[in-house]
XYZ file of C-alpha atoms in Angstrom:
776
model
C 55.713 107.247 113.696
C 54.764 105.681 110.191
C 54.531 108.267 107.654
C 51.096 106.655 106.162
C 47.787 107.519 107.185
C 45.485 104.887 109.126
C 43.292 104.492 105.600
C 46.541 103.644 103.551
C 47.697 100.473 105.396
C 47.098 97.803 104.153
C 49.259 94.819 104.333
C 49.533 93.613 100.597
C 53.198 92.298 100.865
C 56.083 92.268 103.647
C 59.933 93.365 103.437
C 62.887 92.302 105.092
C 64.909 94.649 105.654
C 68.448 95.337 107.023
C 68.654 98.255 109.021
C 72.804 100.142 108.853
C 72.847 98.915 112.810
C 74.751 96.738 114.347
C 71.587 94.281 115.240
C 73.119 91.080 115.282
C 69.916 89.226 116.565
C 67.926 89.089 113.743
C 70.373 87.991 110.196
C 67.728 87.442 107.684
C 66.467 91.636 109.011
C 63.684 92.919 110.239
C 60.208 92.121 109.486
C 58.044 95.227 107.722
C 54.621 95.798 106.393
C 54.732 97.444 102.744
C 52.373 99.666 102.134
C 49.760 100.355 98.413
C 51.632 103.444 97.530
C 55.615 100.971 97.568
C 53.253 97.991 96.236
C 56.660 97.343 93.772
C 59.444 97.244 95.745
C 61.823 95.311 95.302
C 65.147 93.095 97.271
C 67.821 95.173 97.164
C 66.338 99.040 96.831
C 66.710 101.195 99.824
C 64.476 102.428 102.250
C 64.075 104.256 104.899
C 61.605 102.091 107.810
C 61.107 102.761 112.061
C 63.114 101.071 114.515
C 62.943 100.853 118.390
C 60.008 102.466 120.805
C 60.736 106.134 119.343
C 60.206 104.830 115.687
C 63.959 106.238 115.073
C 63.676 106.899 111.295
C 66.663 104.180 109.932
C 67.814 103.338 106.569
C 68.398 100.055 105.329
C 68.081 97.234 102.502
C 65.319 95.272 101.041
C 66.473 92.041 101.806
C 63.325 90.209 100.397
C 59.967 90.999 99.747
C 57.063 88.245 100.224
C 53.445 88.015 100.856
C 51.738 87.688 104.639
C 51.108 83.583 103.564
C 55.362 83.905 103.548
C 55.276 84.358 107.337
C 52.813 82.368 108.943
C 54.167 83.433 112.408
C 54.092 87.042 112.006
C 51.200 89.026 113.496
C 51.051 91.818 110.130
C 48.812 93.621 112.243
C 51.516 94.641 115.124
C 54.232 95.706 112.092
C 55.168 98.825 111.122
C 55.590 100.097 107.542
C 58.110 100.926 105.511
C 58.506 104.618 104.862
C 59.633 105.350 101.673
C 62.704 105.064 98.778
C 65.977 107.067 100.697
C 68.558 106.733 97.905
C 69.954 107.883 94.173
C 71.596 104.253 94.584
C 70.372 102.059 91.624
C 68.527 99.024 93.227
C 71.310 96.350 94.341
C 71.402 93.330 92.159
C 69.443 90.303 94.036
C 73.173 88.220 93.516
C 74.742 90.983 95.907
C 71.875 90.481 98.802
C 72.693 86.810 98.959
C 76.316 87.867 98.194
C 75.630 90.351 101.408
C 73.851 87.484 103.217
C 76.720 84.812 103.170
C 79.249 87.990 103.958
C 77.388 88.551 107.057
C 77.135 85.083 107.687
C 80.635 83.559 107.381
C 82.767 86.422 108.219
C 80.325 86.995 111.371
C 78.758 90.199 110.607
C 75.592 91.786 111.494
C 73.728 92.005 107.579
C 72.578 95.883 107.380
C 76.599 97.126 108.229
C 77.390 93.870 105.811
C 74.838 96.242 102.712
C 76.142 99.332 104.055
C 79.663 98.860 103.305
C 78.862 97.062 99.629
C 77.555 100.273 98.122
C 80.163 103.539 98.518
C 78.400 106.544 100.385
C 78.650 108.779 96.987
C 76.353 106.693 95.464
C 74.165 106.161 98.262
C 74.046 110.245 98.381
C 73.783 110.766 94.674
C 76.979 112.675 94.555
C 77.271 114.568 90.889
C 73.798 113.888 89.807
C 72.123 116.825 87.413
C 69.126 116.190 85.940
C 68.924 117.377 82.742
C 65.736 117.762 80.398
C 65.666 115.550 76.951
C 63.554 117.488 74.072
C 62.483 115.563 71.220
C 59.419 115.618 68.264
C 56.519 114.457 69.774
C 54.026 111.641 68.260
C 51.496 113.434 65.574
C 53.872 116.552 66.088
C 53.333 117.601 62.068
C 49.441 117.239 62.395
C 50.055 119.529 65.772
C 52.089 121.491 64.101
C 49.571 122.099 61.039
C 46.656 123.359 63.023
C 49.361 125.300 65.494
C 47.877 129.192 65.254
C 51.113 131.045 65.188
C 54.667 129.071 64.503
C 57.791 131.810 64.226
C 61.464 131.577 62.889
C 63.001 130.483 65.401
C 60.141 127.212 66.540
C 60.483 126.138 63.207
C 64.741 126.578 62.915
C 64.055 124.138 66.644
C 61.613 121.831 64.572
C 63.607 121.679 61.556
C 66.752 120.964 63.626
C 65.005 117.465 65.221
C 63.940 116.680 61.263
C 67.602 116.275 60.412
C 69.096 115.025 63.546
C 70.404 111.817 63.281
C 68.311 109.032 65.241
C 71.249 108.083 68.012
C 71.678 112.297 68.577
C 67.482 112.284 69.925
C 65.594 113.153 72.459
C 68.733 116.112 72.270
C 69.401 118.020 75.321
C 68.101 121.034 75.264
C 70.965 123.239 75.516
C 72.727 121.445 72.488
C 68.807 121.855 70.868
C 69.549 125.488 71.375
C 72.484 125.399 70.282
C 71.450 123.657 66.844
C 68.297 125.935 66.419
C 70.048 129.533 66.888
C 68.374 129.866 69.833
C 69.530 132.986 72.832
C 67.156 131.041 75.443
C 64.947 128.135 75.640
C 61.384 129.600 75.454
C 60.455 128.823 71.350
C 61.161 125.651 72.806
C 59.013 125.657 76.515
C 56.513 127.081 73.871
C 56.752 123.725 71.210
C 56.391 121.476 74.463
C 53.006 123.003 75.613
C 51.668 122.904 72.302
C 51.414 119.308 71.454
C 54.787 119.958 69.066
C 57.234 118.772 70.792
C 57.748 115.611 74.355
C 60.360 116.794 76.693
C 61.906 114.694 79.304
C 63.610 115.235 82.421
C 67.030 112.873 82.679
C 68.706 112.660 85.996
C 72.568 111.137 85.139
C 76.162 111.219 86.898
C 78.669 114.086 85.185
C 82.168 113.559 86.588
C 85.300 114.079 85.169
C 87.056 111.224 84.677
C 90.880 110.674 83.895
C 92.083 107.041 82.729
C 95.254 107.213 80.203
C 95.220 104.153 77.383
C 98.190 102.008 77.302
C 100.711 102.378 74.000
C 98.388 100.095 71.685
C 101.555 97.901 70.447
C 100.892 94.971 68.389
C 99.089 91.827 70.355
C 101.575 89.525 71.513
C 101.792 85.779 70.255
C 100.566 82.889 72.917
C 103.247 80.577 73.678
C 102.503 76.799 73.939
C 102.209 77.001 77.545
C 99.493 80.294 77.604
C 97.497 78.883 74.437
C 97.186 75.587 75.936
C 95.851 77.881 79.132
C 93.625 79.914 77.102
C 92.092 76.486 75.560
C 91.772 75.104 79.079
C 89.808 77.782 80.434
C 88.548 79.087 77.976
C 86.384 76.067 77.350
C 85.122 76.493 80.659
C 83.036 80.100 80.360
C 79.702 78.790 79.591
C 80.176 75.851 81.195
C 78.830 77.057 84.863
C 80.776 77.868 87.808
C 84.874 76.813 88.076
C 87.879 77.772 89.833
C 91.439 77.819 88.229
C 95.051 78.663 89.880
C 97.376 80.398 87.385
C 100.323 80.044 88.514
C 103.200 81.419 86.544
C 106.987 83.001 87.529
C 107.164 86.653 86.917
C 106.979 87.955 83.287
C 105.797 84.642 81.927
C 102.522 86.624 80.750
C 99.202 85.826 82.977
C 98.161 89.231 81.773
C 97.731 88.343 78.519
C 96.409 85.125 79.429
C 93.985 87.207 81.188
C 93.722 89.513 78.488
C 91.901 86.664 76.011
C 89.719 85.729 78.395
C 88.134 88.793 78.237
C 88.170 89.145 74.951
C 86.289 85.719 74.565
C 84.282 86.515 77.656
C 83.435 89.363 75.743
C 82.613 88.169 72.405
C 79.379 85.789 74.219
C 78.604 89.007 75.422
C 78.888 88.926 79.061
C 80.853 91.118 81.307
C 84.450 90.508 82.930
C 84.954 91.910 86.478
C 89.746 92.074 87.499
C 90.274 92.706 91.028
C 93.984 94.281 91.199
C 95.167 94.668 94.993
C 96.444 97.925 94.621
C 95.094 101.747 93.413
C 98.579 101.551 92.609
C 98.424 99.080 90.062
C 94.831 100.254 87.985
C 96.579 102.960 86.010
C 98.979 100.075 84.206
C 96.553 97.805 84.122
C 93.140 100.023 83.288
C 96.097 101.694 80.879
C 96.108 97.813 79.016
C 92.514 97.213 79.135
C 91.907 100.698 77.681
C 94.427 100.141 74.803
C 93.255 96.415 74.566
C 89.703 96.729 74.229
C 89.012 100.415 72.647
C 85.657 99.608 71.765
C 84.321 98.837 75.053
C 83.912 101.549 77.997
C 86.310 100.121 80.724
C 84.785 101.396 84.487
C 87.078 101.291 87.092
C 86.058 101.420 90.628
C 88.423 102.160 93.481
C 89.220 104.146 96.796
C 91.313 106.716 94.971
C 88.732 108.811 92.907
C 86.489 111.214 93.838
C 83.231 111.261 95.230
C 81.568 112.060 92.043
C 83.477 109.753 89.711
C 82.661 106.649 92.291
C 78.802 107.626 91.668
C 79.556 107.729 88.183
C 81.071 104.678 87.435
C 78.626 102.789 90.106
C 75.765 103.591 88.124
C 77.348 102.812 84.599
C 78.343 99.615 85.832
C 74.604 98.868 86.915
C 72.897 100.386 83.939
C 74.611 97.975 81.985
C 76.450 100.241 79.967
C 79.876 98.752 80.576
C 81.055 95.085 80.117
C 84.585 95.405 81.831
C 84.661 95.780 85.197
C 87.877 96.511 86.816
C 89.172 97.777 90.479
C 90.794 97.452 93.611
C 88.829 95.203 96.806
C 85.761 96.797 96.482
C 84.908 96.185 92.862
C 83.859 92.604 94.180
C 81.179 94.370 94.758
C 79.846 95.981 91.703
C 76.681 96.208 90.581
C 77.169 93.791 87.111
C 73.407 92.741 86.687
C 72.159 89.871 87.277
C 73.297 86.725 84.246
C 75.657 89.415 82.474
C 78.841 88.444 84.024
C 80.715 85.751 82.661
C 84.576 86.265 84.328
C 86.475 87.370 87.631
C 89.703 87.602 87.711
C 92.002 88.284 90.666
C 95.196 89.398 89.776
C 98.235 89.225 92.848
C 95.644 86.861 94.657
C 98.074 86.398 97.039
C 98.213 89.869 98.117
C 97.145 91.050 101.717
C 95.739 93.880 100.583
C 92.591 92.020 99.819
C 91.782 91.356 103.073
C 89.837 94.041 104.134
C 90.685 95.006 108.200
C 87.625 96.796 109.662
C 84.012 95.105 110.001
C 82.596 93.054 107.919
C 86.526 91.599 107.552
C 86.047 89.869 104.087
C 88.984 88.324 102.469
C 87.854 89.977 98.656
C 89.468 86.754 96.588
C 87.718 84.392 98.573
C 84.573 87.063 98.464
C 85.176 87.025 94.335
C 85.176 83.358 94.338
C 81.317 82.994 96.464
C 79.928 85.848 93.505
C 81.811 84.046 90.666
C 79.373 80.790 92.624
C 76.185 82.656 92.476
C 76.746 84.355 88.765
C 78.109 80.372 88.061
C 80.530 81.999 85.978
C 84.685 80.931 86.005
C 86.986 83.142 88.489
C 90.379 83.068 87.829
C 93.525 83.418 90.129
C 96.711 84.763 89.523
C 100.123 85.012 90.833
C 103.627 84.468 90.657
C 103.438 83.500 94.579
C 100.326 82.250 95.214
C 98.941 82.234 98.948
C 99.235 79.011 100.225
C 95.627 78.776 100.506
C 95.360 78.991 97.256
C 97.907 76.698 96.348
C 96.680 74.013 98.925
C 93.101 74.532 97.121
C 95.003 72.921 94.140
C 96.929 70.949 95.213
C 95.699 69.371 97.685
C 91.982 69.754 97.962
C 91.921 69.567 94.314
C 88.918 72.995 94.611
C 90.560 74.794 91.756
C 92.157 72.961 88.930
C 95.624 74.420 88.413
C 97.645 76.160 85.064
C 101.363 76.849 85.501
C 103.311 78.981 83.265
C 107.206 77.776 84.100
C 108.730 80.545 81.948
C 108.952 84.044 81.271
C 107.188 85.650 77.983
C 109.957 84.973 74.650
C 112.411 87.668 75.162
C 111.826 88.009 78.399
C 114.527 86.562 81.285
C 114.443 86.213 84.806
C 117.336 88.186 86.440
C 119.775 87.089 88.366
C 119.662 87.753 92.091
C 122.249 87.493 94.689
C 121.637 86.537 98.116
C 124.308 89.956 100.428
C 124.895 88.263 103.606
C 124.898 91.588 105.646
C 126.673 91.073 108.742
C 129.443 89.789 106.895
C 129.456 92.442 104.559
C 129.811 94.661 107.259
C 133.044 93.136 109.483
C 134.658 93.153 105.985
C 133.654 96.698 105.161
C 133.628 98.436 108.927
C 132.961 102.128 107.512
C 130.004 100.796 106.083
C 128.396 100.052 109.918
C 125.753 103.019 109.558
C 125.089 102.929 106.431
C 121.888 100.905 104.711
C 123.040 100.603 101.212
C 126.504 97.948 101.399
C 129.197 98.536 99.127
C 127.813 96.026 96.143
C 124.334 97.446 96.188
C 124.925 100.992 96.240
C 127.573 99.966 93.473
C 125.179 98.339 91.148
C 122.902 101.300 91.715
C 125.524 103.528 90.345
C 126.955 101.324 87.515
C 122.807 100.526 86.315
C 122.464 104.815 86.939
C 125.729 105.213 84.320
C 125.129 102.467 81.842
C 120.904 103.888 81.754
C 118.886 101.432 83.128
C 116.423 102.583 86.149
C 116.512 101.148 89.942
C 113.990 99.658 92.093
C 114.473 100.142 95.900
C 112.572 98.668 98.093
C 112.337 98.814 101.942
C 109.291 97.607 103.412
C 109.390 100.089 106.143
C 107.362 104.002 106.669
C 109.542 106.975 108.142
C 112.821 108.287 108.161
C 113.978 105.542 111.443
C 112.345 102.899 113.639
C 114.873 103.384 116.921
C 114.169 106.750 119.082
C 115.865 106.548 122.296
C 118.610 108.236 124.568
C 122.328 108.575 123.151
C 123.025 107.462 127.088
C 123.069 104.105 126.719
C 122.739 103.770 130.455
C 120.235 105.755 130.460
C 118.004 103.458 128.778
C 115.469 105.691 127.262
C 113.049 104.678 124.464
C 110.366 107.053 123.257
C 107.250 104.463 123.054
C 103.364 105.640 122.045
C 101.648 107.121 125.463
C 98.819 105.605 123.783
C 100.045 102.201 122.155
C 102.039 99.130 123.613
C 104.360 100.222 120.190
C 107.304 102.248 119.219
C 107.374 105.741 117.818
C 108.465 106.499 114.454
C 110.500 109.196 113.020
C 109.401 110.740 110.080
C 111.266 114.172 108.413
C 108.501 116.573 106.929
C 109.331 117.300 103.289
C 111.606 120.300 103.746
C 114.160 117.415 105.382
C 117.343 119.324 107.504
C 117.782 119.168 110.881
C 116.022 118.518 113.926
C 112.899 121.102 113.557
C 111.545 118.938 110.244
C 111.347 115.954 112.214
C 108.358 114.507 113.981
C 107.271 111.349 115.212
C 104.129 109.319 114.395
C 102.284 105.817 115.988
C 101.495 103.787 113.001
C 99.252 102.348 115.170
C 96.584 104.984 116.890
C 98.247 107.557 114.305
C 99.177 110.346 117.268
C 101.574 112.608 116.470
C 104.182 114.843 118.293
C 107.579 116.841 117.357
C 111.417 114.819 117.968
C 112.064 115.648 121.395
C 115.796 117.205 121.372
C 116.857 116.454 124.487
C 116.317 112.033 126.764
C 113.273 112.939 129.314
C 114.731 111.368 132.352
C 118.406 112.072 131.829
C 118.387 115.445 129.663
C 120.720 113.819 127.299
C 120.621 113.883 123.373
C 118.257 111.683 121.455
C 119.772 109.386 118.981
C 117.736 108.193 116.229
C 118.975 105.140 113.987
C 117.539 102.487 112.486
C 115.808 101.614 109.445
C 112.596 103.621 107.130
C 112.429 104.324 103.295
C 113.169 108.295 103.939
C 116.461 107.908 105.510
C 117.201 105.778 102.357
C 116.330 108.238 99.897
C 118.485 110.696 101.299
C 121.256 108.121 101.416
C 120.820 107.115 97.794
C 120.556 111.142 96.978
C 123.777 111.574 98.953
C 125.839 108.665 97.821
C 124.316 109.590 94.160
C 124.492 113.266 93.337
C 121.863 112.617 90.233
C 119.510 111.756 92.208
C 116.741 114.423 92.550
C 114.437 113.766 95.472
C 111.156 114.128 93.943
C 112.510 114.266 90.092
C 114.708 111.776 89.284
C 114.395 110.103 92.290
C 110.863 109.423 93.318
C 109.786 107.582 96.833
C 106.370 105.677 96.614
C 104.962 105.280 99.975
C 102.119 105.941 102.116
C 102.861 108.891 103.406
C 103.946 109.962 99.421
C 100.882 109.350 97.560
C 98.031 110.942 99.115
C 95.828 109.647 96.316
C 95.559 108.501 92.465
C 96.628 111.408 90.583
C 99.994 111.115 92.576
C 100.271 107.383 91.759
C 99.087 108.243 87.541
C 102.121 111.128 88.176
C 104.569 109.313 90.031
C 104.602 105.643 87.344
C 104.049 108.260 84.353
C 107.053 109.377 85.338
C 108.778 106.634 85.824
C 107.716 104.636 82.531
C 108.839 108.027 80.636
C 112.208 107.773 81.672
C 111.994 111.608 83.413
C 112.469 109.834 86.551
C 115.371 107.045 87.125
C 114.953 105.407 90.364
C 112.392 104.458 92.188
C 112.020 103.707 96.377
C 109.101 103.029 98.049
C 107.726 99.911 100.557
C 105.727 96.942 99.035
C 103.576 99.537 97.209
C 106.239 98.812 94.464
C 106.417 95.582 94.870
C 103.539 94.497 93.583
C 102.331 93.539 89.203
C 104.601 97.200 87.777
C 105.673 96.361 84.542
C 109.291 98.566 83.246
C 111.102 97.385 80.927
C 114.063 100.145 81.777
C 114.607 98.508 85.134
C 117.864 96.600 85.278
C 118.367 96.208 88.939
C 115.703 95.530 91.815
C 117.751 96.137 96.095
C 115.836 94.988 98.528
C 117.956 97.103 101.865
C 116.565 94.550 104.121
C 114.333 91.343 103.587
C 114.718 90.949 106.959
C 111.866 93.582 107.851
C 108.856 90.665 108.714
C 110.740 87.497 108.469
C 110.559 87.266 112.515
C 107.413 88.631 113.442
C 105.107 86.544 115.948
C 103.075 85.516 113.307
C 103.063 82.243 111.621
C 102.579 83.764 107.863
C 105.792 85.375 108.497
C 107.754 83.541 106.065
C 104.945 83.652 103.209
C 104.939 86.992 102.880
C 108.828 87.020 103.677
C 109.477 85.053 100.214
C 106.296 86.544 98.474
C 108.191 90.256 98.837
C 111.494 89.270 97.883
C 110.132 87.287 94.718
C 107.457 89.503 93.641
C 109.973 92.881 94.059
C 113.040 90.719 92.497
C 110.348 90.114 89.209
C 110.453 93.790 88.726
C 113.464 94.000 86.435
C 114.531 91.743 83.466
C 111.259 93.374 81.496
C 113.430 94.183 78.934
C 116.095 93.388 76.206
C 118.894 92.183 79.868
C 117.980 90.080 81.796
C 118.434 92.577 85.187
C 119.816 91.842 88.326
C 118.874 92.030 92.303
C 120.473 92.725 95.028
C 119.156 90.906 98.706
C 120.604 92.132 101.339
C 119.654 90.083 104.554
C 120.883 89.471 108.402
C 119.845 85.900 107.353
C 120.823 84.631 103.752
C 120.494 81.327 104.935
C 116.530 81.528 105.925
C 114.108 79.485 103.899
C 112.042 81.954 103.069
C 114.842 84.229 101.076
C 117.163 81.229 100.173
C 114.240 80.276 98.283
C 112.949 83.858 96.761
C 116.382 83.556 95.826
C 116.107 80.955 93.363
C 113.117 81.149 91.986
C 111.273 78.122 93.483
C 108.191 78.917 95.289
C 107.206 75.044 94.818
C 109.912 73.982 96.845
C 108.905 76.803 99.695
C 105.038 75.651 99.748
C 106.291 72.228 100.370
C 108.404 72.894 102.524
C 105.885 75.650 104.589
C 102.757 73.469 103.987
C 104.587 70.568 105.535
C 105.517 73.125 108.724
C 101.876 74.059 109.075
C 100.388 70.570 108.520
C 102.798 69.297 111.900
C 101.632 72.089 113.847
C 97.400 72.201 112.846
C 98.084 76.096 111.381
C 95.681 77.238 108.328
C 95.282 76.450 104.968
C 95.017 72.705 106.578
C 92.727 74.076 109.349
C 90.826 76.757 109.698
C 91.002 79.789 111.763
C 89.103 82.815 113.195
C 91.021 85.069 115.844
C 88.715 86.845 118.604
C 90.269 90.195 119.887
C 88.658 91.310 122.782
C 88.919 94.741 123.150
C 88.762 97.992 127.506
C 90.326 100.762 128.661
C 91.640 98.712 131.106
C 93.712 96.060 130.885
C 92.261 93.454 134.642
C 88.222 93.823 132.226
C 89.957 93.248 128.957
C 91.458 89.739 130.866
C 87.948 89.204 132.592
C 85.553 89.296 128.787
C 88.788 86.529 127.082
C 88.743 84.625 130.107
C 84.722 84.445 129.929
C 84.817 84.271 126.268
C 86.923 81.379 126.219
C 85.090 79.522 129.044
C 81.877 79.636 126.701
C 83.277 78.902 123.664
C 84.787 75.987 124.565
C 81.504 74.999 126.688
C 79.971 75.068 122.876
C 82.948 73.490 121.172
C 83.003 70.029 123.876
C 81.385 67.995 121.186
C 84.736 68.632 119.028
C 83.545 70.883 116.558
C 86.158 73.007 117.178
C 89.116 74.265 119.476
C 89.158 77.139 121.720
C 92.871 78.237 122.768
C 93.581 80.956 124.855
C 92.600 83.882 126.408
C 96.053 85.441 125.685
C 97.754 88.915 124.886
C 98.013 90.009 121.557
C 101.284 90.798 120.200
C 100.518 94.302 120.475
C 98.753 94.407 123.778
C 97.035 98.062 123.135
C 96.648 100.505 121.046
C 94.393 103.449 121.632
C 94.616 103.224 124.603
C 92.605 99.704 124.135
C 93.901 96.613 126.610
C 93.507 93.469 123.681
C 93.333 89.676 124.320
C 92.750 87.553 121.708
C 91.427 83.878 121.535
C 91.526 81.422 119.016
C 89.566 78.936 117.160
C 90.724 76.419 114.551
C 88.232 74.072 113.335
C 88.743 71.399 110.858
C 87.413 73.121 107.768
C 85.699 75.930 106.815
C 82.126 73.982 107.168
C 82.751 73.005 110.629
C 84.396 76.648 111.227
C 81.332 78.171 109.771
C 78.806 76.363 112.008
C 80.833 76.973 115.293
C 80.487 80.189 114.501
C 76.702 80.202 113.551
C 75.845 78.485 116.161
C 77.952 80.289 119.142
C 76.465 83.934 117.822
C 73.113 82.901 117.624
C 73.827 81.359 121.326
C 74.527 85.159 122.282
C 77.659 84.104 123.308
C 79.602 85.862 120.020
C 78.622 89.153 119.861
C 80.626 91.214 117.302
C 80.964 94.901 118.143
C 83.238 97.292 118.894
C 84.707 95.368 121.890
C 84.905 91.762 120.565
C 86.110 91.840 117.210
C 86.166 88.771 115.107
C 88.269 88.177 112.276
C 87.463 84.752 110.550
C 90.553 83.533 108.426
C 92.819 86.273 109.584
C 95.706 86.929 107.365
C 97.574 88.530 110.464
C 98.203 87.796 114.266
C 99.716 90.784 115.582
C-alpha cells in the first residue's frame, strides 16, 4: 500500500526502479509513479517501493526518471507509487547506473541485484554517520547585536571568537567554538542563535579512524628511455577520449613508475585517477607509494578489509568529490567518482584471477574497468609482467589495445637466476630426503641466504598442513573425503602446534570442519597424514633452520593466517623493516610485493595446478612461477630463484624460468586456437545445481536441449551436459553446459535471446558464468 494520501497521487513523473530481488523479467526495472513530494528524484537514488500482490516494501535503485509521455504503453492510473527515499548512501553517478545495466546484460544477472552489490552495505546503512552542529555569524549580525537587550560576557567572547577565526575555519563546529570562547556549556551559543546574531546548521559526516601509512618519500627516479616512450605515448591520449593500453614489462621494469607519471598528468589536468590492484595484500604498499608520491592529495582506499565505518567514510569522500586519487581491490571499480571527473583507470596485475567475482554477478573487474573507462571516455592502462592471454590477444591479434613493452628491468636491477630442480631426480639421488618438501638444493640455499643477511620468500600454493588423509594400511584403502562434497579433506594445524589433538580437517569447498580422526573408521588402524600444505612447509623450515621462529622471524601469509587488512599491514611491515627474515605463503606472496632485501625465492612445488582439468592450468602455472620469481633481485643483488617440479620440461615451467612470456603466449595461443578455446572464442558456462543427482542431470539435459534449439542458426555452439570436475559441493550435485560463440557480441546477443525467452534463468539452480576463468 502506498504511503501517500489519495489527494497526493498526481502522476507527474515515472521512475524505473531496479528492486533488490531476483526479478529477471524486466531488465530495465519496474515502472512506478513518482509522487509530487519526490519530484526532485533522480537516477541513482535508493528508494523504497511496494512489490507484488501484497505490496511488500522493498529497496531498489532508480534507473531512470521520465515523463509519462515517454512510456505511452504504460497505464499510469494503475501504477504503484514510490514510497520514499531509503538510504543514507549518496546518489549513484549516472555512469555507474549505466555500468550496472551493462553488467546485468553481459553477465546475466538481474539489474537490481547488480546495483545492490555495487554499493557496500555500510554505505547503505550509513555506518559511522555523525550529525554535528556548525555555527557562524548570521547575516546582519552587527545590527542584531546592537539592538539586543543584553549581551553577556560569554556571548561577546563567542562572537569575538568567530570574528577572529580565519575564513577557512568558519562555520565552526559547536564544540570547537565553545572551547575557543572558554564556554563550559553551549547555552550562550544557543541564545545568540535564537536572537539572530549567530546562525546554526546541522551536517552529517562519516567518522572513522583511518590508518594509511606513507611509503618512504625518496627521490623521484629518472625515467629510462623505454619508460619515457610509454609515458609520452599514453599521456598523449589522456585528453583524447577512450583508449585501451596494455603495458607488458618484465618484473621490476618500472611499470609502477609509469603509472605514477600518468597519474601525475591526470591530476594536473584536474581529473581523477582510479587504480585497481588484485588483492588487499597489495593495498598497503601501493597505497603507501601513492600517499608519499602525492602528499598534497587525499587518497581514498577501498577494499573489503576496511571496517564498516571506514568503507562508508572513504565512499562518501569519493562521492563528494573530495578525493582525486582512488585505489582499491576489485570492488573499487564501482567507486562513485562523479560523472565527468574520471580521467584515467589503471589495472595493475591485470592477469590476476582475483579480479573475477565468484558470486552473482560474476563479473571480471578488469573487463568492467574497461567498460567504465569507455563510459567515462578516458584511457585505461592494463599492466602485467604476465598478461592474461585475453589481453595479449586483444593487443596482438585484435589490435583493440595499444601494446607498450618494457623488456629490461629498471637501472641497477637484474632479473634473477632461475634454477629448475627435477624433484624426482633429486629424490632418487638423495633417498633420505623422500619425506621432505624442501630438497637439498633449496634447503641449502635458504641457509646460505639467511647466513648472508638476505631475506627469503617460499611459495607453496596450497593451504593447510597436508592434503592426504588415509589409513596407514594400504590394503584397507580408506581415504578421508568430505561428506558433503566430492573432494578430499585437508588437514590443518591450530596455532599451538603439537600432536594430533591440535589437528583438524576442513573441506575447502563447503568449509565443513571436524577433528582429525585418530583411527581408521574401517579397520581401526592408525590414520596417516601426508602430502603438501603451506603449514607443513613452515614446520619443516623451522626444523631445518633454528633461527627461524614462526610468528617472529618467519611469517606465514595465507588465507588462514591473514584475517584482515591489519594483519597484512603488520606482516608486510615486519618484513619490510627486516624484523622477519622469511615469508612462506600461498599465491598471496607472488603478487606485486617489492622488497629489495629478498635474495632468494623458492617454489616448493610448481605442479600444484598444472594438471587440473582446466584449459587455463598452464597459463596460471606460468604466471604464478614467473611472478613469484620476479619478487627477488630488486636490490643490488640479482637474486636467485629455485623451482622444484616433477615436470621440468613442461613449457609453462621451462619458459617461466627463462623469463620468456612471449614464446609461452605464442605456443599457448596456437594450442587454444587449434581447439577453439578462449580467447579465440568466447565462452559462457552454466552450472545446474540440485540436491538430487538425477534431477540435476535431467535439468542439465533439458537446458542443453533448449539452448541447442536456440542456437540452431549457428549463433553459438552448445556442449553438455556433463558432470563438473567436482561433481558435488555442499550436498548439491553439479552439471555443466558450455556455450561457445565466435566473439563477445554474438555471445551476448545469444544469452540475451535465451534469457528473454525464459530458457536461461539465473539463480540458485542455474549459475551462469560468462568468460569463466575456472572450470572446476
